[in-house]
Amino acid sequence: MSDNVTTIEEIKVLIESFVDEREWKQFHNPKNLSMSLSIEAAELMELFQWLTLDEAKEVMRSDEIREKAIDEIADVMIYALAFCNRNNIDISNAVNQKMEKNIQKYPSNKFKGHF
C-alpha cells in the first residue's frame, strides 16, 4: 500500500474487515472511538514530550522514536477511519467541507506566515 495508489475507501474496508473478524462493532461507538483516538494522539505526543524542537526534528529523520511515531500515527488514523465507518462519515467530503470553512475563517491574505 502506498499513499499515491491506495484510496481512503480501501483503507476503510481494511479496517472494517479487521473489526468484523474480531466482532468488535459492539464496542465501536462514538464515545469509545473518540476516546481511543484521543489516547493514541496522546501517545504520539508523549514520544516528544521532553525533547527540544530540534531534537524532535532529529529523531524523526531516523530513530527508534520515528518507528514508534509511525505506529502511533497509524493508530490515530485507524481510529479516525473506524469512527467514520461506524458513523457513516465520508471522510473526503468531511475534509473538503472543513477546508472550505477554514478558507473562510483563515483567509490567506490575513494569515499568511502567522497565526
Backbone as a chain_set.jsonl record, in Angstrom:
{"seq": "MSDNVTTIEEIKVLIESFVDEREWKQFHNPKNLSMSLSIEAAELMELFQWLTLDEAKEVMRSDEIREKAIDEIADVMIYALAFCNRNNIDISNAVNQKMEKNIQKYPSNKFKGHF", "coords": {"N": [[0.845, -1.186, 0.0], [0.468, 2.225, -0.734], [0.457, 5.77, -0.403], [0.073, 7.13, -2.825], [-1.342, 5.407, -4.437], [-3.307, 4.049, -3.045], [-6.665, 4.124, -2.041], [-8.793, 6.04, 0.154], [-11.1, 4.666, 0.693], [-10.298, 1.996, 0.327], [-8.606, 1.649, 2.535], [-10.442, 2.104, 4.59], [-12.096, -0.129, 4.221], [-10.277, -2.192, 4.778], [-9.839, -1.711, 7.53], [-12.46, -2.04, 8.479], [-12.885, -4.737, 7.875], [-11.026, -5.946, 9.583], [-12.132, -5.225, 12.07], [-14.65, -6.498, 11.864], [-13.894, -9.244, 11.705], [-13.13, -9.706, 14.308], [-15.347, -9.223, 15.736], [-15.863, -6.697, 16.892], [-17.552, -4.547, 16.521], [-19.562, -4.078, 18.341], [-18.314, -2.675, 20.327], [-17.565, -0.373, 19.146], [-18.493, 2.587, 19.32], [-19.486, 6.084, 19.212], [-18.428, 7.322, 21.58], [-16.451, 5.495, 22.627], [-14.706, 5.205, 20.414], [-13.917, 7.872, 19.916], [-12.61, 8.44, 22.301], [-10.532, 6.563, 22.188], [-9.17, 7.476, 19.945], [-8.232, 9.945, 20.902], [-6.554, 9.042, 22.959], [-4.578, 7.635, 21.514], [-3.495, 9.776, 20.064], [-2.404, 11.205, 22.171], [-0.455, 9.376, 22.96], [1.268, 9.599, 20.807], [2.101, 12.263, 21.159], [3.454, 11.951, 23.573], [5.867, 10.761, 22.884], [7.492, 12.858, 22.172], [7.611, 14.506, 24.301], [9.634, 15.53, 26.169], [11.567, 16.502, 24.539], [13.563, 18.917, 22.788], [12.649, 21.296, 20.203], [14.45, 21.004, 18.072], [15.582, 18.476, 18.673], [13.319, 16.884, 18.41], [12.805, 17.109, 15.665], [15.127, 15.907, 14.74], [14.997, 13.178, 15.669], [12.938, 12.264, 14.118], [14.057, 11.908, 11.696], [15.555, 9.546, 11.551], [15.291, 7.075, 13.649], [14.6, 5.17, 16.645], [12.413, 6.333, 17.85], [11.143, 7.481, 15.681], [10.059, 5.207, 14.39], [8.26, 4.371, 16.362], [6.612, 6.617, 16.36], [5.508, 6.433, 13.81], [3.964, 4.117, 14.134], [2.148, 5.094, 16.068], [0.866, 7.239, 14.732], [-0.374, 5.787, 12.788], [-2.176, 4.339, 14.365], [-3.779, 6.479, 15.224], [-4.914, 7.274, 12.78], [-6.249, 4.9, 12.103], [-8.201, 4.678, 14.155], [-9.583, 7.07, 13.642], [-10.614, 6.587, 11.077], [-12.116, 4.31, 11.64], [-14.018, 5.478, 13.276], [-15.289, 7.05, 11.373], [-16.267, 5.007, 9.704], [-18.132, 3.737, 11.41], [-19.947, 5.741, 11.882], [-20.99, 6.551, 9.503], [-19.571, 8.517, 7.95], [-18.336, 10.265, 5.297], [-15.152, 10.633, 4.634], [-13.674, 12.117, 2.76], [-15.536, 14.049, 1.875], [-16.01, 15.253, 4.361], [-13.474, 16.348, 5.025], [-13.145, 18.091, 2.864], [-15.344, 19.856, 3.249], [-14.621, 20.943, 5.746], [-12.196, 22.178, 5.092], [-13.138, 24.157, 3.377], [-14.518, 25.736, 5.243], [-12.305, 26.479, 6.801], [-10.867, 28.009, 4.959], [-12.521, 30.222, 4.717], [-12.488, 31.123, 7.371], [-9.782, 31.593, 7.89], [-8.435, 33.509, 5.949], [-5.967, 33.636, 3.391], [-4.71, 36.055, 2.816], [-4.736, 37.413, 5.204], [-3.61, 35.72, 7.078], [-1.248, 34.621, 6.187], [1.815, 33.241, 6.825], [1.687, 33.654, 9.583], [-0.076, 33.205, 12.75]], "CA": [[0.0, 0.0, 0.0], [1.184, 3.488, -0.814], [-0.473, 6.902, -0.47], [-0.232, 7.598, -4.18], [-2.169, 4.45, -5.174], [-4.339, 3.486, -2.178], [-7.76, 5.046, -1.763], [-9.317, 6.064, 1.522], [-12.083, 3.578, 0.765], [-9.577, 0.735, 0.519], [-8.151, 1.601, 3.927], [-11.639, 1.941, 5.425], [-12.517, -1.534, 4.093], [-9.3, -2.976, 5.523], [-10.136, -1.524, 8.95], [-13.762, -2.642, 8.753], [-12.695, -6.194, 7.856], [-10.333, -6.274, 10.83], [-13.123, -5.098, 13.144], [-15.645, -7.563, 11.668], [-13.309, -10.546, 12.029], [-12.989, -9.801, 15.759], [-16.661, -8.895, 16.312], [-15.659, -5.532, 17.747], [-18.51, -3.47, 16.25], [-20.313, -3.822, 19.569], [-17.545, -1.735, 21.157], [-17.24, 0.811, 18.346], [-19.496, 3.637, 19.381], [-18.805, 7.38, 19.162], [-17.678, 7.584, 22.806], [-15.245, 4.667, 22.708], [-13.782, 5.501, 19.328], [-13.331, 9.209, 20.1], [-11.655, 8.344, 23.404], [-9.369, 5.826, 21.692], [-8.472, 8.398, 19.053], [-7.527, 10.896, 21.752], [-5.49, 8.309, 23.659], [-3.499, 7.388, 20.563], [-2.854, 11.063, 19.79], [-1.592, 11.499, 23.357], [0.721, 8.505, 22.903], [2.16, 10.229, 19.834], [2.692, 13.435, 21.82], [4.351, 11.506, 24.636], [7.183, 10.463, 22.308], [8.241, 14.111, 22.004], [7.293, 15.306, 25.492], [10.748, 16.225, 26.803], [12.557, 16.859, 23.528], [13.527, 20.26, 22.223], [12.16, 21.279, 18.823], [15.499, 20.445, 17.217], [15.671, 17.047, 18.95], [12.127, 16.247, 17.824], [13.042, 17.022, 14.227], [16.213, 14.955, 14.507], [14.575, 11.786, 15.857], [12.028, 11.889, 13.035], [14.83, 11.602, 10.489], [15.915, 8.132, 11.58], [15.488, 6.744, 15.052], [13.574, 4.299, 17.215], [11.22, 7.156, 18.093], [10.451, 7.611, 14.392], [9.268, 3.991, 14.2], [7.138, 4.432, 17.302], [5.713, 7.679, 15.882], [4.786, 5.884, 12.662], [2.929, 3.245, 14.69], [1.121, 5.887, 16.757], [0.051, 7.975, 13.76], [-1.227, 4.779, 12.159], [-3.276, 4.107, 15.304], [-4.666, 7.658, 15.155], [-5.661, 7.185, 11.521], [-7.141, 3.741, 12.175], [-9.367, 5.03, 14.967], [-10.348, 8.108, 12.952], [-11.368, 5.96, 9.998], [-13.122, 3.445, 12.272], [-15.084, 6.396, 13.692], [-16.027, 7.383, 10.144], [-17.006, 3.808, 9.305], [-19.247, 3.458, 12.307], [-20.89, 6.855, 11.907], [-21.343, 6.892, 8.116], [-18.952, 9.782, 7.567], [-17.484, 10.239, 4.113], [-14.021, 11.444, 5.077], [-13.305, 13.085, 1.72], [-16.483, 15.165, 1.978], [-15.795, 15.934, 5.639], [-12.251, 17.152, 4.91], [-13.415, 19.17, 1.917], [-16.218, 20.832, 3.918], [-13.859, 21.634, 6.786], [-11.243, 23.07, 4.435], [-13.896, 25.327, 2.917], [-14.721, 26.568, 6.438], [-11.006, 27.039, 7.174], [-10.528, 29.049, 3.979], [-13.291, 31.408, 5.098], [-12.075, 31.57, 8.71], [-8.373, 31.995, 7.863], [-8.059, 33.915, 4.586], [-4.507, 33.67, 3.249], [-4.196, 37.428, 2.818], [-4.634, 37.875, 6.593], [-2.928, 34.755, 7.955], [-0.067, 34.064, 5.548], [3.067, 33.347, 7.575], [1.499, 33.817, 11.04], [-1.365, 32.754, 13.289]], "C": [[0.888, 1.246, 0.0], [0.167, 4.61, -0.994], [-0.857, 7.279, -1.899], [-1.052, 6.609, -5.005], [-3.336, 3.891, -4.362], [-5.412, 4.523, -1.906], [-8.138, 5.006, -0.29], [-10.3, 4.912, 1.702], [-11.402, 2.227, 0.992], [-9.096, 0.584, 1.965], [-9.336, 1.41, 4.869], [-12.137, 0.496, 5.386], [-11.563, -2.444, 4.861], [-9.578, -2.911, 7.028], [-11.442, -2.205, 9.316], [-13.672, -4.173, 8.769], [-12.017, -6.666, 9.136], [-11.308, -6.264, 12.006], [-14.152, -6.23, 13.061], [-15.112, -8.927, 12.096], [-13.2, -10.779, 13.534], [-14.29, -9.511, 16.511], [-16.566, -7.733, 17.305], [-16.655, -4.405, 17.496], [-19.299, -3.091, 17.494], [-19.608, -2.807, 20.477], [-17.27, -0.414, 20.444], [-18.421, 1.772, 18.3], [-18.769, 4.98, 19.41], [-17.948, 7.672, 20.4], [-16.37, 6.807, 22.82], [-14.231, 5.009, 21.625], [-13.148, 6.882, 19.483], [-12.323, 9.202, 21.236], [-10.382, 7.627, 22.946], [-8.523, 6.697, 20.768], [-7.638, 9.391, 19.861], [-6.358, 10.242, 22.481], [-4.306, 8.065, 22.732], [-2.773, 8.681, 20.196], [-1.955, 11.462, 20.959], [-0.334, 10.636, 23.387], [1.735, 9.03, 21.888], [2.859, 11.429, 20.47], [3.724, 13.034, 22.862], [5.76, 11.22, 24.114], [8.082, 11.696, 22.246], [8.203, 14.994, 23.25], [8.473, 16.113, 26.026], [11.844, 16.606, 25.815], [12.443, 18.334, 23.154], [12.958, 20.163, 20.81], [13.186, 20.661, 17.884], [15.645, 18.941, 17.426], [14.49, 16.298, 18.325], [12.293, 16.089, 16.313], [14.094, 15.965, 13.914], [15.75, 13.507, 14.635], [13.601, 11.336, 14.773], [12.77, 11.628, 11.725], [15.169, 10.117, 10.423], [16.241, 7.752, 13.018], [14.398, 5.787, 15.497], [12.282, 5.079, 17.459], [10.448, 7.358, 16.799], [9.558, 6.404, 14.149], [8.062, 3.965, 15.134], [6.121, 5.484, 16.864], [4.892, 7.197, 14.695], [3.666, 4.968, 13.143], [1.8, 4.053, 15.324], [0.26, 6.664, 15.771], [-0.848, 7.012, 12.999], [-2.416, 4.476, 13.063], [-4.277, 5.257, 15.285], [-5.541, 7.569, 13.91], [-6.658, 6.036, 11.546], [-8.384, 4.075, 12.989], [-10.216, 6.117, 14.309], [-11.2, 7.496, 11.839], [-12.407, 4.979, 10.535], [-14.301, 4.285, 12.754], [-15.944, 6.765, 12.487], [-16.85, 6.194, 9.668], [-18.266, 3.643, 10.136], [-20.326, 4.538, 12.256], [-21.248, 7.373, 10.518], [-20.846, 8.278, 7.702], [-18.076, 9.54, 6.348], [-16.333, 11.193, 4.4], [-13.598, 12.464, 4.025], [-14.23, 14.292, 1.748], [-16.264, 15.961, 3.259], [-14.572, 16.851, 5.574], [-12.489, 18.334, 3.977], [-14.283, 20.261, 2.548], [-15.46, 21.625, 4.969], [-12.836, 22.577, 6.183], [-11.931, 24.312, 3.888], [-14.154, 26.288, 4.081], [-13.415, 27.239, 6.852], [-10.581, 28.163, 6.239], [-11.261, 30.343, 4.319], [-12.793, 32.0, 6.414], [-10.657, 32.147, 8.717], [-7.95, 32.383, 6.449], [-6.544, 34.113, 4.485], [-3.952, 35.088, 3.29], [-4.075, 37.997, 4.229], [-3.753, 36.97, 7.455], [-1.649, 34.178, 7.353], [1.169, 34.315, 6.405], [2.93, 33.547, 9.068], [0.114, 33.347, 11.453], [-2.232, 33.906, 13.68]], "O": [[1.926, 1.289, 0.661], [-0.857, 4.429, -1.653], [-1.986, 7.7, -2.15], [-1.424, 6.911, -6.138], [-4.262, 3.316, -4.935], [-5.107, 5.669, -1.577], [-7.832, 4.046, 0.416], [-10.32, 4.262, 2.747], [-11.89, 1.409, 1.772], [-9.178, -0.501, 2.54], [-9.252, 0.648, 5.832], [-12.556, -0.041, 6.411], [-12.009, -3.377, 5.528], [-9.556, -3.932, 7.714], [-11.528, -2.874, 10.346], [-14.317, -4.824, 9.591], [-12.407, -7.686, 9.705], [-11.31, -7.176, 12.832], [-14.484, -6.846, 14.074], [-15.809, -9.681, 12.775], [-13.181, -11.925, 13.983], [-14.337, -9.547, 17.741], [-17.117, -7.786, 18.404], [-16.61, -3.392, 18.195], [-19.662, -1.93, 17.682], [-20.252, -2.157, 21.301], [-16.8, 0.545, 21.057], [-19.228, 1.762, 17.369], [-17.555, 5.014, 19.614], [-16.852, 8.217, 20.271], [-15.301, 7.39, 23.004], [-13.033, 5.091, 21.894], [-11.959, 7.045, 19.209], [-11.295, 9.876, 21.159], [-9.277, 8.048, 23.287], [-7.294, 6.648, 20.815], [-6.477, 9.643, 19.538], [-5.287, 10.838, 22.6], [-3.157, 8.265, 23.125], [-1.553, 8.675, 20.033], [-0.865, 11.997, 20.753], [0.731, 11.102, 23.791], [2.941, 8.91, 22.103], [4.072, 11.589, 20.333], [4.749, 13.699, 23.018], [6.739, 11.42, 24.833], [9.306, 11.572, 22.266], [8.718, 16.112, 23.236], [8.308, 17.299, 26.312], [12.938, 16.993, 26.226], [11.361, 18.918, 23.2], [12.803, 19.063, 20.279], [12.832, 19.881, 17.0], [15.815, 18.202, 16.457], [14.656, 15.208, 17.779], [11.954, 15.046, 15.754], [13.967, 15.219, 12.943], [16.084, 12.684, 13.782], [13.458, 10.136, 14.537], [12.168, 11.174, 10.752], [15.08, 9.502, 9.36], [17.315, 8.062, 13.534], [13.393, 5.614, 14.808], [11.187, 4.543, 17.293], [9.218, 7.402, 16.818], [8.407, 6.565, 13.742], [6.967, 3.576, 14.729], [4.914, 5.274, 16.981], [3.708, 7.519, 14.587], [2.55, 5.025, 12.628], [0.627, 3.732, 15.138], [-0.955, 6.744, 15.949], [-1.957, 7.373, 12.606], [-3.544, 4.366, 12.583], [-5.486, 5.031, 15.324], [-6.754, 7.764, 13.976], [-7.782, 6.176, 11.065], [-9.501, 3.786, 12.561], [-11.443, 6.085, 14.41], [-12.369, 7.848, 11.681], [-13.475, 4.832, 9.94], [-15.452, 3.859, 12.654], [-17.172, 6.79, 12.571], [-18.004, 6.356, 9.272], [-19.35, 3.432, 9.593], [-21.49, 4.27, 12.555], [-21.745, 8.489, 10.371], [-21.601, 9.097, 7.177], [-17.176, 8.7, 6.378], [-16.513, 12.411, 4.409], [-13.201, 13.574, 4.377], [-13.771, 15.431, 1.657], [-16.324, 17.191, 3.252], [-14.63, 17.997, 6.018], [-12.077, 19.454, 4.276], [-13.995, 21.448, 2.402], [-15.631, 22.839, 5.077], [-12.625, 23.671, 6.707], [-11.364, 25.404, 3.931], [-14.025, 27.503, 3.929], [-13.404, 28.417, 7.212], [-10.001, 29.155, 6.679], [-10.691, 31.43, 4.222], [-12.687, 33.218, 6.559], [-10.368, 33.081, 9.465], [-7.184, 31.657, 5.815], [-5.921, 34.685, 5.38], [-2.832, 35.297, 3.754], [-3.366, 38.984, 4.424], [-3.207, 37.42, 8.462], [-1.025, 33.315, 7.971], [1.525, 35.462, 6.676], [3.938, 33.608, 9.772], [-0.756, 33.12, 10.612], [-3.351, 33.704, 14.152]]}, "num_chains": 1, "name": "protein.A"}
